[in-house]
Structures are given as C-alpha cells and as structure tokens.
C-alpha positions as semicolon CSV with decimal commas, in nm:
position;residue;x (nm);y (nm);z (nm)
1;X;-10,383;4,329;-5,809
2;X;-10,665;4,577;-5,792
3;X;-10,700;4,848;-5,554
4;X;-11,040;4,943;-5,413
5;X;-11,114;5,270;-5,299
6;X;-11,328;5,252;-4,969
7;X;-11,597;5,485;-4,882
8;X;-11,605;5,437;-4,504
9;X;-11,920;5,509;-4,421
10;X;-11,934;5,489;-4,066
11;X;-12,231;5,312;-3,877
12;X;-12,223;5,333;-3,473
13;X;-12,230;4,995;-3,337
14;X;-12,531;5,095;-3,117
15;X;-12,719;5,252;-3,421
16;X;-13,029;5,042;-3,554
17;X;-13,077;5,012;-3,925
18;X;-13,383;5,021;-4,108
19;X;-13,513;4,988;-4,404
20;X;-13,731;5,313;-4,353
21;X;-13,407;5,497;-4,362
22;X;-13,382;5,530;-4,774
23;X;-13,132;5,815;-4,753
24;X;-12,886;5,615;-4,545
25;X;-12,948;5,273;-4,750
26;X;-12,890;5,498;-5,083
27;X;-12,517;5,547;-4,990
28;X;-12,481;5,163;-5,014
29;X;-12,639;5,116;-5,366
30;X;-12,463;5,221;-5,652
31;X;-12,610;5,398;-5,961
32;X;-12,708;5,072;-6,157
33;X;-12,913;4,982;-5,836
34;X;-12,654;4,737;-5,694
35;X;-12,541;4,680;-5,347
36;X;-12,189;4,798;-5,302
37;X;-11,969;4,497;-5,157
38;X;-11,826;4,498;-4,766
39;X;-11,449;4,576;-4,884
40;X;-11,566;4,911;-5,042
41;X;-11,771;4,992;-4,759
42;X;-11,558;4,917;-4,490
43;X;-11,884;4,775;-4,256
44;X;-11,842;4,490;-4,078
45;X;-12,015;4,133;-4,149
46;X;-12,285;4,182;-3,910
47;X;-12,358;4,541;-4,065
48;X;-12,305;4,408;-4,434
49;X;-12,606;4,149;-4,379
50;X;-12,800;4,360;-4,204
51;X;-12,748;4,634;-4,483
52;X;-12,870;4,369;-4,744
53;X;-13,137;4,270;-4,547
54;X;-13,264;4,588;-4,520
55;X;-13,211;4,703;-4,893
56;X;-13,406;4,379;-5,016
57;X;-13,658;4,471;-4,807
58;X;-13,712;4,827;-4,899
59;X;-13,688;4,701;-5,262
60;X;-13,968;4,454;-5,215
61;X;-14,222;4,751;-5,010
62;X;-14,108;4,956;-5,343
63;X;-13,904;5,217;-5,121
64;X;-13,616;5,120;-5,352
65;X;-13,641;5,080;-5,698
66;X;-13,497;4,742;-5,810
67;X;-13,296;4,896;-6,134
68;X;-13,253;5,262;-6,198
69;X;-13,363;5,350;-6,521
70;X;-13,204;5,672;-6,651
C-alpha cells in the first residue's frame, strides 16, 4: 500500500481560478511539468477539473511550458 503525502494547497470555494495566475498554477505542477493528482493536492473534483483546464490553457497560450528543460 502506497502512502501519499498531501500538500493541501487550499483554494477557497468562492475564489475564481484563472489561467493568468501563473504563481498559483505552478503549485499544482511537478518539476517535470506534470499536473499533480487530486489525492496529493487535496482539491475537490470540481476544483481539480478547473485547475486542469486552466493549466492546459496557460500551456497553449505559452504562459506555462509543456516541459521543463533543465
């Protein structure tokens, strides 16, 4: 059985998620550029879906990189 460490990045329910808020979106992306799963972020299903859409839109608009080249 694998144990996962949760980050518990809290987003208020009345707070609007925006693709332009890059600092917030970077908290939900790993060093490799992958989107963190819900079990490790502690978000609700609705918040996770919004976050995923915002991250993907920010990638398309070149606000976030698809891959982190180190």
